[in-house]
Structures are given as C-alpha cells and as structure tokens.
Short mmCIF file of C-alpha atoms and ligand atoms in Angstrom, two decimals:
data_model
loop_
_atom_site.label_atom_id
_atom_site.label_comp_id
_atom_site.label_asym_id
_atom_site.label_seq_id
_atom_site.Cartn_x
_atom_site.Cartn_y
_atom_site.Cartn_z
CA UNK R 269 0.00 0.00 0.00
CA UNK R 270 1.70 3.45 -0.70
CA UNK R 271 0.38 7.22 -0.46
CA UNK R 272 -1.21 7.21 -3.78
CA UNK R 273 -4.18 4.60 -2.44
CA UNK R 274 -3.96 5.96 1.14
CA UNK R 275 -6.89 7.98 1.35
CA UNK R 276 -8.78 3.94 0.90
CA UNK R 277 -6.80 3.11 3.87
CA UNK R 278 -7.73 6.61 5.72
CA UNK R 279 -11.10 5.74 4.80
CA UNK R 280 -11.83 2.98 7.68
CA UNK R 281 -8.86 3.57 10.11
CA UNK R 282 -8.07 6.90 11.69
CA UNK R 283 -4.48 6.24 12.35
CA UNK R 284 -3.55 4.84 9.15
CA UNK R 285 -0.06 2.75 8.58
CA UNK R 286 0.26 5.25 5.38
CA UNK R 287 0.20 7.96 7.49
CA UNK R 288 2.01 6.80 10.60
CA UNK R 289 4.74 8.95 9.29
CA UNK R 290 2.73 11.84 10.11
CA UNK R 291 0.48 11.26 13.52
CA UNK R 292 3.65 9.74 15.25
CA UNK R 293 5.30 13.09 14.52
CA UNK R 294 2.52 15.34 14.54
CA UNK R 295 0.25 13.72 17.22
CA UNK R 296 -3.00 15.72 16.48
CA UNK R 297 -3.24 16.11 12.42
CA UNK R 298 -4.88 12.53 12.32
CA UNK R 299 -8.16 14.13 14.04
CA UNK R 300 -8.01 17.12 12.64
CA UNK R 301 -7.95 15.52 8.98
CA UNK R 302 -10.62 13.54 10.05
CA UNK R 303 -12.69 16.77 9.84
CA UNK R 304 -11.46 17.86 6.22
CA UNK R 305 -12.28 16.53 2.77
CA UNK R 306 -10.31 14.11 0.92
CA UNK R 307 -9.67 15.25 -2.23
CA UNK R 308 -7.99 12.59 -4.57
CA UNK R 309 -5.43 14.18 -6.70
CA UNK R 310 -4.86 12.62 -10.32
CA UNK R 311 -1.55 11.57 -9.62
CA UNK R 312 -3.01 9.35 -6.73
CA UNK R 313 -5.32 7.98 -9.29
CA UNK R 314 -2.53 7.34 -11.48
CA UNK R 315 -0.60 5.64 -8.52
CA UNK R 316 -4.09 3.38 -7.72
CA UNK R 317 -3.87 1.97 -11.28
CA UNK R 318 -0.47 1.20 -11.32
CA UNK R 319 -1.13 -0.92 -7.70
CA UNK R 320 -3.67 -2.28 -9.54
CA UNK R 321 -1.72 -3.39 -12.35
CA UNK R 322 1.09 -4.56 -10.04
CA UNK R 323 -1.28 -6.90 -7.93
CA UNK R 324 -2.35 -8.72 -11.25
CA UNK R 325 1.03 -9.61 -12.10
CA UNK R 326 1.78 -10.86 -8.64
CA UNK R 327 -1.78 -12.75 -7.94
CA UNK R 328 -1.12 -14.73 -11.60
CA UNK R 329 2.98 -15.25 -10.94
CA UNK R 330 2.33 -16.74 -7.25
CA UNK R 331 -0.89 -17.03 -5.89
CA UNK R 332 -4.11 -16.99 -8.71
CA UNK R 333 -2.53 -18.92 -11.72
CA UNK R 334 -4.45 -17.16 -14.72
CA UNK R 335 -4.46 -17.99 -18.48
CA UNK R 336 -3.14 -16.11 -21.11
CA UNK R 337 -6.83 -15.04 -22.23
CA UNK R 338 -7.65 -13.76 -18.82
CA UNK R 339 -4.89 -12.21 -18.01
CA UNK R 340 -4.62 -10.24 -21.16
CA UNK R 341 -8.66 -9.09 -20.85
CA UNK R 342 -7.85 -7.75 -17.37
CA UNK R 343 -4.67 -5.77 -18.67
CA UNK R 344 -6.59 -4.34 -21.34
CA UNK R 345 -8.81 -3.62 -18.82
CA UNK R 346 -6.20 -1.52 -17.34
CA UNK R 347 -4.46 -0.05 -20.31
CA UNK R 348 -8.37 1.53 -21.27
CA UNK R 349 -8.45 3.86 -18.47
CA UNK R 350 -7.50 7.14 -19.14
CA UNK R 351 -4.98 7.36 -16.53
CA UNK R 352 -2.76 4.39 -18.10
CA UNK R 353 1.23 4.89 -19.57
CA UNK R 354 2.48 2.70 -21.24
CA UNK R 355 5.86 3.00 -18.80
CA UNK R 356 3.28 1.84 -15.82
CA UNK R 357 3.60 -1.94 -17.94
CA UNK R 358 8.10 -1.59 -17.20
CA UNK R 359 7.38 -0.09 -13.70
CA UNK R 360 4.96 -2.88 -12.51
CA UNK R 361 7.35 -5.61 -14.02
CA UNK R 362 10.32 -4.31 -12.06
CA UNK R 363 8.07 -4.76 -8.90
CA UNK R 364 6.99 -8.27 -10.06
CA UNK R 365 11.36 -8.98 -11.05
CA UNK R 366 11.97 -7.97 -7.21
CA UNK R 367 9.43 -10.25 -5.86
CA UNK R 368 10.51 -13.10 -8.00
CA UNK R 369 13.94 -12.40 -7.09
CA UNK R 370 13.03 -12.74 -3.22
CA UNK R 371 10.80 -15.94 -3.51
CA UNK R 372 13.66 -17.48 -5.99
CA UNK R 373 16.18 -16.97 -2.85
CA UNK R 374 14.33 -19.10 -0.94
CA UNK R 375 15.54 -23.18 -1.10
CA UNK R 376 11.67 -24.23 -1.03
CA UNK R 377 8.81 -22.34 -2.01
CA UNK R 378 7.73 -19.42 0.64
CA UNK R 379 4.19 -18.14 1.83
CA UNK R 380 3.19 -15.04 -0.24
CA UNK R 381 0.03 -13.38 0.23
CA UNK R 382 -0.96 -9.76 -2.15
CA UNK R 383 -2.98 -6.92 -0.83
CA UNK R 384 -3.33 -8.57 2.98
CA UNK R 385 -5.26 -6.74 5.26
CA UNK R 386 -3.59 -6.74 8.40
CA UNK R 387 -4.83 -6.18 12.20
CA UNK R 388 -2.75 -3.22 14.00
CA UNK R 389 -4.56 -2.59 16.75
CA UNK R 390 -1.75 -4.35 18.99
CA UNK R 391 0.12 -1.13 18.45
CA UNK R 392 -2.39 1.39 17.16
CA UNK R 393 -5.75 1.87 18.09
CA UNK R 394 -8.37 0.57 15.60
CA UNK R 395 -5.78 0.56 12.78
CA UNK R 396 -5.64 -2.15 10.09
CA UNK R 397 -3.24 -1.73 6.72
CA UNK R 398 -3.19 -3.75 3.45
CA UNK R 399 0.23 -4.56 2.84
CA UNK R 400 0.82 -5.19 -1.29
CA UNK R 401 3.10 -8.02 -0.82
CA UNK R 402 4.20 -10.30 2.09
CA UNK R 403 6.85 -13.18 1.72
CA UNK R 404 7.46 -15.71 4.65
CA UNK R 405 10.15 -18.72 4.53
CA UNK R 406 12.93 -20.24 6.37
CA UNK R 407 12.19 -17.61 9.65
CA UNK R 408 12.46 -14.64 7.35
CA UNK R 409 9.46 -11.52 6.68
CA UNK R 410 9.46 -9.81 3.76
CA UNK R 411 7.05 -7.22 3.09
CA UNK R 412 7.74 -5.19 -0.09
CA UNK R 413 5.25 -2.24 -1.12
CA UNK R 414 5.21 -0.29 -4.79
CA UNK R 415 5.11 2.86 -4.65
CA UNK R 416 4.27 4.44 -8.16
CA UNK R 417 5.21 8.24 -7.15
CA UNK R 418 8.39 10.14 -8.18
CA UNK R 419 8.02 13.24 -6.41
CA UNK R 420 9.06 12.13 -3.04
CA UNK R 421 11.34 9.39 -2.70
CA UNK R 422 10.37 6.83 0.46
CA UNK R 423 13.23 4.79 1.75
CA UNK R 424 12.83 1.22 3.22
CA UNK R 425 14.85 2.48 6.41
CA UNK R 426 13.55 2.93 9.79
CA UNK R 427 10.47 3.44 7.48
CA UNK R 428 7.02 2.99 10.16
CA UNK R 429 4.25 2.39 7.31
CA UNK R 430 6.49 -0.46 6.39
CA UNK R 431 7.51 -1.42 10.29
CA UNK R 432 3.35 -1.45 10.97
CA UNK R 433 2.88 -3.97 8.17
CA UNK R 434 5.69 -6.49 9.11
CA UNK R 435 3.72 -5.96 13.16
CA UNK R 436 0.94 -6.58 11.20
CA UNK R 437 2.14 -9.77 9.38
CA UNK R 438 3.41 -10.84 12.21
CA UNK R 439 0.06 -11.01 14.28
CA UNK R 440 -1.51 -12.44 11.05
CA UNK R 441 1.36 -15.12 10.83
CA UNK R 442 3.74 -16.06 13.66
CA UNK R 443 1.51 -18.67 14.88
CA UNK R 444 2.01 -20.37 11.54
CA UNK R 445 5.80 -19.66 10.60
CA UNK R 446 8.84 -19.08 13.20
CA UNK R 447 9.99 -15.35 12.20
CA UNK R 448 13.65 -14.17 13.09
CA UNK R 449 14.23 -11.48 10.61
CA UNK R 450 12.39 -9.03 9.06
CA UNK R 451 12.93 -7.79 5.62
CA UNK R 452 11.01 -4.44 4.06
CA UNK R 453 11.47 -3.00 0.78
CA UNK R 454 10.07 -0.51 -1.17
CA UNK R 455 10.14 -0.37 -5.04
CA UNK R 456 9.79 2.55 -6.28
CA UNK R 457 10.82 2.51 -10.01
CA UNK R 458 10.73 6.44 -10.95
CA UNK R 459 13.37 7.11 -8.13
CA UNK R 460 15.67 4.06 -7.99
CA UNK R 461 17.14 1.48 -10.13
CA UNK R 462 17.38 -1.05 -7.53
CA UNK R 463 14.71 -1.38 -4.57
CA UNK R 464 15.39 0.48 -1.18
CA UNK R 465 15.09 -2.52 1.20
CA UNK R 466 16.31 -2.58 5.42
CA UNK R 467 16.06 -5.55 7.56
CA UNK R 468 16.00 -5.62 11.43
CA UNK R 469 15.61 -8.52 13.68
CA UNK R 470 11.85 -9.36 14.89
CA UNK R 471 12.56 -8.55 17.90
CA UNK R 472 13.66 -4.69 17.00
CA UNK R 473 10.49 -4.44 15.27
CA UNK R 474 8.44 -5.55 18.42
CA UNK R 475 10.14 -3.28 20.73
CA UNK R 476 9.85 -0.50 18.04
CA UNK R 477 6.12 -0.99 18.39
CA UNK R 478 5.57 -1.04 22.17
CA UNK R 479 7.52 2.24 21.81
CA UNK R 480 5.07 3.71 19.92
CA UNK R 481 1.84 2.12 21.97
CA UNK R 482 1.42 5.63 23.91
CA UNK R 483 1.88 7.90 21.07
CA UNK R 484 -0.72 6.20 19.15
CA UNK R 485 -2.62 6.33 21.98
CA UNK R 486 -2.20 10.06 22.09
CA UNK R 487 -2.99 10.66 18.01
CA UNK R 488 -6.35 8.88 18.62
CA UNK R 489 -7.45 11.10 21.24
CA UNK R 490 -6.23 13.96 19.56
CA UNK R 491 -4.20 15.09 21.73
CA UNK R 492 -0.13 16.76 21.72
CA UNK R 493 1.43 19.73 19.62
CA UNK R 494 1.02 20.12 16.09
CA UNK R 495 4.70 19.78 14.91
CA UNK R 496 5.64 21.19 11.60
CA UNK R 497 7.91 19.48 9.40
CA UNK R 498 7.97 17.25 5.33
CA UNK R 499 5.40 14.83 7.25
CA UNK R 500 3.28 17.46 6.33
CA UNK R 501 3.59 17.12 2.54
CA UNK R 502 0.65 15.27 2.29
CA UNK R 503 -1.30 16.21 5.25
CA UNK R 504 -5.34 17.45 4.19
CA UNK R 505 -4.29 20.42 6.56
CA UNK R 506 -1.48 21.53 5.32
CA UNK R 507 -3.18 24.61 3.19
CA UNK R 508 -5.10 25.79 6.38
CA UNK R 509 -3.02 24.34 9.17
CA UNK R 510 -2.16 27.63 11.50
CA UNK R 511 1.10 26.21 13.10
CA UNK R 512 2.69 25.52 9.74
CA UNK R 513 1.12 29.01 8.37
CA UNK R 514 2.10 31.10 11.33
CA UNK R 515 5.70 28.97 10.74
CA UNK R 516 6.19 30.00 7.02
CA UNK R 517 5.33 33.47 7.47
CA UNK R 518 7.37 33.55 10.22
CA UNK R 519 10.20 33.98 8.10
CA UNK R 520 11.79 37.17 9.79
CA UNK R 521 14.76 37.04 10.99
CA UNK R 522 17.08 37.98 13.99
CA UNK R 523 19.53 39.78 12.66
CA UNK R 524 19.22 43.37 12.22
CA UNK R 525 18.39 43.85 8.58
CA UNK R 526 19.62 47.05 8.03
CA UNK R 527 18.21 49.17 4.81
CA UNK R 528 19.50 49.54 2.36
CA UNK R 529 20.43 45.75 1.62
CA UNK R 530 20.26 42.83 4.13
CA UNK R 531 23.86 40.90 4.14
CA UNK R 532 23.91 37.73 2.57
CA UNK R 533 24.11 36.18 5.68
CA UNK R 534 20.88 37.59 6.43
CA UNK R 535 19.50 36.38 2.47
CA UNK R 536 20.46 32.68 4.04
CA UNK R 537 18.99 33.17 6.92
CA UNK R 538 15.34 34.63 5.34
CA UNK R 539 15.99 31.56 2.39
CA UNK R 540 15.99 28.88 4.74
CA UNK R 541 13.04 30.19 6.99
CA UNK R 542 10.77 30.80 3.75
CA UNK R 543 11.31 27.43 2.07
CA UNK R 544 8.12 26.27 0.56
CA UNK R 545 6.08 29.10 0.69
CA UNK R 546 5.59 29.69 -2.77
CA UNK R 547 4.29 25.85 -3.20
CA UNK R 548 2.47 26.52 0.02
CA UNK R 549 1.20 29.86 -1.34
CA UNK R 550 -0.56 28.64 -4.68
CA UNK R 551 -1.55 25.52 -2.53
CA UNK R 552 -3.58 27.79 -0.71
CA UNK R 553 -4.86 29.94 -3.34
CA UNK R 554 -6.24 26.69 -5.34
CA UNK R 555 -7.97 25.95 -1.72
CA UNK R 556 -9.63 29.39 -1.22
CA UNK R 557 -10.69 29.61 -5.19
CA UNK R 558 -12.53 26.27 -4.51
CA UNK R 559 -14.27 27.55 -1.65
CA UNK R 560 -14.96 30.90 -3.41
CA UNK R 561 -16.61 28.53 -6.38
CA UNK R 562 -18.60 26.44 -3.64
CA UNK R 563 -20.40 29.63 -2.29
CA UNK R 564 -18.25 30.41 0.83
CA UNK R 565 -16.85 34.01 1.91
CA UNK R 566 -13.34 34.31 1.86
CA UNK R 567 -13.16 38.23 3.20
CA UNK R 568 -11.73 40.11 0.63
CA UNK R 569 -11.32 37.80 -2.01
CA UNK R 570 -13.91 36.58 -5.12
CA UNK R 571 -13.61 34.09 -8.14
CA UNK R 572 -12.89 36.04 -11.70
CA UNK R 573 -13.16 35.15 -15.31
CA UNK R 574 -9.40 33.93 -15.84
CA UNK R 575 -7.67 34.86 -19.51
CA UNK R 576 -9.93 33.15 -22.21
CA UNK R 577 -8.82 31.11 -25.21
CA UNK R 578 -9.70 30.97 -28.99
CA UNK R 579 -11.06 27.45 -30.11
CA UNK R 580 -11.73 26.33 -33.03
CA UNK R 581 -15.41 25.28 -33.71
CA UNK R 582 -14.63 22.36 -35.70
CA UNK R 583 -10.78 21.91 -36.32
CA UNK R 584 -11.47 19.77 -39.82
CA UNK R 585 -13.93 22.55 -41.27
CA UNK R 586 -11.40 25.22 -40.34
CA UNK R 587 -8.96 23.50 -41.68
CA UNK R 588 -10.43 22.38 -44.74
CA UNK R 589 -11.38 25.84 -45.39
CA UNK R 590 -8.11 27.20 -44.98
CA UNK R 591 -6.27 24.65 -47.10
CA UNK R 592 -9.50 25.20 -50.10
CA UNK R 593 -8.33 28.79 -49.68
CA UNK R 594 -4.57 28.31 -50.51
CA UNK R 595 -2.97 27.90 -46.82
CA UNK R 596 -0.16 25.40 -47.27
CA UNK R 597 -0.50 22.51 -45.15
CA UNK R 598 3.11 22.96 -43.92
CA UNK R 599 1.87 26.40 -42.07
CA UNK R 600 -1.41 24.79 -40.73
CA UNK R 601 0.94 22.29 -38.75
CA UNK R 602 4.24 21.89 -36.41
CA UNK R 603 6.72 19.16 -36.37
CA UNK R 604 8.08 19.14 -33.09
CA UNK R 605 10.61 15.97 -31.80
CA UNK R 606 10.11 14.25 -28.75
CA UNK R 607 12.56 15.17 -26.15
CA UNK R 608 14.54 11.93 -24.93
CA UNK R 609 12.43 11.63 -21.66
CA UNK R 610 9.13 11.68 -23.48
CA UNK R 611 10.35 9.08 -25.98
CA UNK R 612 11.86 6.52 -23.23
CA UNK R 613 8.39 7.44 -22.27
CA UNK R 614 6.66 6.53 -24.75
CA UNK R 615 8.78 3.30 -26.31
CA UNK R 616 9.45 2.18 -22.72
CA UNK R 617 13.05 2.10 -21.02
CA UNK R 618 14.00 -1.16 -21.90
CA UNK R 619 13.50 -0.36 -26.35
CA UNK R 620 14.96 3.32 -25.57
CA UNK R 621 18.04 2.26 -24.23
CA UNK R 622 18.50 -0.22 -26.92
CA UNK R 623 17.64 2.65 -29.52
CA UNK R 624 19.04 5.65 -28.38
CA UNK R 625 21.65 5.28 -25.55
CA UNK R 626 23.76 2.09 -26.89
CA UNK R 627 24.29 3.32 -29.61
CA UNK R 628 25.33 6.89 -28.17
CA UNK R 629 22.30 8.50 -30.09
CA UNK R 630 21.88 10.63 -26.45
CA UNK R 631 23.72 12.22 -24.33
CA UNK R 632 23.27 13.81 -20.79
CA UNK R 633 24.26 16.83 -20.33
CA UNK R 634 24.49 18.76 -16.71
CA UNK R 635 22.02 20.84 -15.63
CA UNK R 636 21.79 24.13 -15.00
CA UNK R 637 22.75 25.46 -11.54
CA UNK R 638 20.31 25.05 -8.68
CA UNK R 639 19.94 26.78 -5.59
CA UNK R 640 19.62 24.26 -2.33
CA UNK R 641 20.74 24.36 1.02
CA UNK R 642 23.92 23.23 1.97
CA UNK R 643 22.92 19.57 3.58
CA UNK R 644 21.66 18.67 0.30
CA UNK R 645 23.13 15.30 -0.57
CA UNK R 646 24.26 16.44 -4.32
CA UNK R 647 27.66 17.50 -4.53
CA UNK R 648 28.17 21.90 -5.23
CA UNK R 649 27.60 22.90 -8.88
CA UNK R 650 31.20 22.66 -10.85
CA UNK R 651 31.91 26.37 -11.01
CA UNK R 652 34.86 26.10 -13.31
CA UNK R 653 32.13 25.67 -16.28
CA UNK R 654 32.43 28.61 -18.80
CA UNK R 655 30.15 31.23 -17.62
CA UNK R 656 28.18 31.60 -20.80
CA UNK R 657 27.45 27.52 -20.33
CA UNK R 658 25.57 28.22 -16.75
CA UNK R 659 24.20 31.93 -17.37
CA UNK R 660 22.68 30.76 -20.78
CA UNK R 661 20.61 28.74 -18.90
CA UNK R 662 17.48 30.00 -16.69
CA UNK R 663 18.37 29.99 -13.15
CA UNK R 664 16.18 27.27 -11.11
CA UNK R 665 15.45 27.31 -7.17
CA UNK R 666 14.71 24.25 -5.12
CA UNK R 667 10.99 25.54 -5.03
CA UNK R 668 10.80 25.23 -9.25
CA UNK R 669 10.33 29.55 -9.33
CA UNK R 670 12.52 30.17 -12.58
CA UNK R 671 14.20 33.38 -13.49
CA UNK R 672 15.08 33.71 -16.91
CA UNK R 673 18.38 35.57 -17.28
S1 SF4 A 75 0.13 20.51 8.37
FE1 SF4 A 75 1.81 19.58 9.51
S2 SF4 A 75 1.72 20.55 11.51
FE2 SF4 A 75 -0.25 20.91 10.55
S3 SF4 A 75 -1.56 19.24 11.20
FE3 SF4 A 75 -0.66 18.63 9.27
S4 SF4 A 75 1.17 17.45 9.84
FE4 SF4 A 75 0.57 18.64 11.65
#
C-alpha cells in the first residue's frame, strides 16, 4: 500500500499505517484531517492503477494462476483507463522482477500473500493496513510495497508504514511460521534502479512498536502539539493548518536587517526560513478559489473570469477551409521531436536504451545550476564551467520559481 491509495486506507482507520509517518510526529493532524475533505489528486489515481496493475502480475505469478486469455482481458482492462502509460507496464514488471527475485532466494517455495489486510490494533488503536506483498520462509518476513510516485522518494529504512505492516504480518502469521528477521522493501521505479530494502531482527520491530503504543494512543485522542515538518507534505491540513502558516510566514529574521540591503548572511537566513512558501502559497490559493466557487466568503477575495482562449469550432472545417483557400498545409501544422524523456516514455526504457543510448544516439548533459541548502546530498555545482554555459541557462530554485536571465 503506498500514499497514492492511502486515502482507501484513511477511509476505515483513523491512524492509518500510510500515514504513521505523520500522527507519530505530529500527534493531532490525524483528528483534525478527520474533519477535512479528501480530495484525490490525479496523480493518486494514477498511482491506484499502477497498484492495480502490479497486484495482477503478482496474484497470476504466485498465488491466482491465470491464463493467457484472462490475463490479457484484465490488462486491457487496465491499459483503457485514461490514466494508463504505457511506462506503468516496465514499472509494474520491475516490482513483479523484485518479488521473483526474493521468492527465488528461498531453497523451497515461501508463503506469499498480495494486498493482505492486516490487524494493528496491537500497536495502534483501531488501525488495520493492506500490505501489497508479504513473503514468509525459512524464519524470514518480507514485506515489499510499490510505490508508483516520483516526487518524493520513500526509503525502506527505519520506514514505520512499512515497520506497521511487518507488526501486522506478524500477528496475522507467527503462529504459523517461526519469524527471526524481518525484511522491508520498497520499489519505487521512478526514483531508484534497484529497490530500497532494510532488515532488522523481529525482535527490533516488536520493541519499536511497544515504543510507539502511547503515542498512538495520544494521536487517537487527539491530543499533543502540532509539529511542523515534510510529514506534512501530504497532510489534508497543510493549506489551512495555522502552526505551519504562522511557521512559514514567520520567516523574519534575527539579525538586524539594516536598509538599504540585508547581508547575505541575512539572504540565508530569510531563504531557509521561507522554504516552501511559494508551493504553500498557490496551494492555498487553489484551496480558497474552490471555496470561493462552492459559495463560501473568503473576506476580501472573489472568483474572476481567468484569460480566455480561442477554439476552433470544428478543427477539420477550419482547416479544410483554410487549405480550399490556398494555406499550405506545412503552415497549418508543427513538427516538433520528442525530447529523450518523453520518448523513453513513450517506447518504454528497456527499447529506448536499446535505440538511443547504446548506440550513443543521447547524451546527458548537466544541468543548470540550482539553488539548495547546503545539507543537500548532491555534490556543489562545478563552477569552473564557462560562464556563458551556466548563465545561458534560466536559473532554477529548489521551489521550481525560474528566473530567466
Ligand atoms: S500541516 Fe503539519 S503541523 Fe499541521 S496538522 Fe498537518 S502534519 Fe501537523
């Protein structure tokens, strides 16, 4: 189960294994979600088919042996919906190559079970998760997840959505199997190559979740201090949330800020405070237009006609009309090329590699300098490039505002 198909998960348990990473820092935002709207982006869409896709390769590899002719009416099934890419097809078969790879290990066959529901209310009060793939053999817990995303990579590592569903696997099957060692991966094939995976020993993983029994306890009721931090990416609050507001516009600093310029130690000071404001800023503005639309008062503020757009009424008659009256069909149309990343989108990784990198058809070239701060785990921009190499190129910040030199 990842974010994308979370709010199904939110849907029945309050304190979700999805969004443990958020209620075990932030105690109250599971309540106070509770009271908000959930409203399904397209990308989680997206992410639901590809799950969806990536259980019906698993169920007919290991657990619901399907014929050809089924199989391929329930992809097509799939590949209808609007939402489908072709790449989803390369992405779900590196999740099915990593759980192949893991039952393969083992010297008999293991236990797999796909999209388990599993009881956490051991550890978290009237929680439950549905794990997308659990593995069990020779004292050894696997649970692997797909995550379809590529905005914000999720690490196997000390990672609790993934902890609750190995607790939860655990309940489900330790009566059955011995279990020594826990093993949780995530595949997520937009950010990595390879799988992030961690492993911990089962009784880690217990101890982990007695330590989190009381603040559980404590998101349930509600109760604690809202704490601000990128658990909040995702949180249904985070437009309206006052502690993260009140934080972001907090961005004044210390330091005396003398006119006529602030210093530059001052600039890093007022850059680091003010991170993600402009995201949070249009975030909010999409938020109080939809309220504006739905009838509410938002003091001060209305919904106006944006900037309209010509159309044609029918694009053959206009077309065929123009051509009758001596428009060449070359100035009717453009030719554009597909940059590399929309072709390896389109022909699938696998075909353009074989097309366009081996035989050195492509080449990568660096990017143009970014600002970030100075934890970031890429090394410092190169700044013996020529000049007019990195000034020829618009200037990017981390928050995607571009200034075009
Ligand atoms: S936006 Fe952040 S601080 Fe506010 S409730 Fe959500 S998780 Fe907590």
């Amino acid at each position: 189960m990842s974010q994308e198909i979370a709010h199904a998960e939110r849907a029945h348990a309050l304190l979700s294994a999805s969004a443990s990473h958020r209620w075990l820092h932030c105690t109250p935002s599971a309540q106070l979600e509770a009271t908000l709207p959930d409203t399904g982006s397209e990308a989680a869409r997206r992410g639901t088919l590809a799950h969806e896709i990536a259980e019906l390769k698993l169920r007919k590899h290991f657990t619901e042996p399907m014929g050809p002719r089924k199989y391929t009416a329930a992809l097509k099934k799939f590949k209808s919906h609007e939402l489908y890419e072709p790449v989803m097809e390369e992405h779900t078969d590196a999740y099915l190559d990593y759980g192949q790879s893991i039952v393969h290990a083992f010297p008999s066959p293991p236990f797999v079970a796909i999209e388990r529901k599993v009881d956490l209310t051991d550890y978290v009060p009237e929680s439950f998760g549905t794990s997308d793939c659990i593995i069990i053999g020779s004292g050894q817990l696997h649970v692997i997840d797909y995550k379809n995303g590529s905005g914000v990579p999720v690490p196997a590592e000390d990672n609790p959505q993934m902890k609750l569903y190995a607790l939860g696997a655990l309940k489900a099957f330790s009566l059955l199997f011995p279990i020594r060692e826990i093993h949780l991966a995530i595949v997520q094939p937009k950010v990595w190559d390879h799988p992030s995976e961690w492993s911990l020993p089962v009784e880690d993983l217990i101890a982990w979740g007695e330590s989190i029994k009381p603040i559980a306890q404590q998101a349930f009721n509600g109760e604690g201090d809202y704490s601000v931090g990128s658990h909040c990416g995702f949180c249904r609050a985070k437009e309206r949330c006052a502690t993260r507001v009140k934080q972001l516009l907090d961005a004044g600093t210390k330091a005396p800020m003398r006119p006529p310029l602030i210093t530059w130690e001052e600039v890093a000071d007022v850059l680091r405070k003010a991170e993600g404001i402009v995201s949070w800023y249009n975030s909010l503005k999409e938020l109080t237009l939809a309220e504006v639309l739905k009838g509410g008062t938002v003091p001060g503020w209305k919904a106006v006609e944006g900037r309209g757009s010509r159309q044609y009424t029918d694009l053959d008659t206009a077309f065929t009309h123009l051509k009758e009256k001596g428009i060449a069909e070359a100035v009717l149309y453009e030719r554009k090329p597909l940059t590399p990343p929309a072709l390896e989108k389109v022909l699938t990784m696998p075909v353009y590699r074989e097309l366009l990198e081996q035989p050195g058809l492509v080449v990568s070239r660096p990017g143009a300098p970014t600002l970030a701060p100075a934890d970031d785990n890429r090394p410092a921009f190169n700044a013996q490039v020529k000049p007019e190499d990195v000034f020829s190129a618009p200037l990017q910040t981390t928050n995607g505002v571009e200034e075009i030199r």
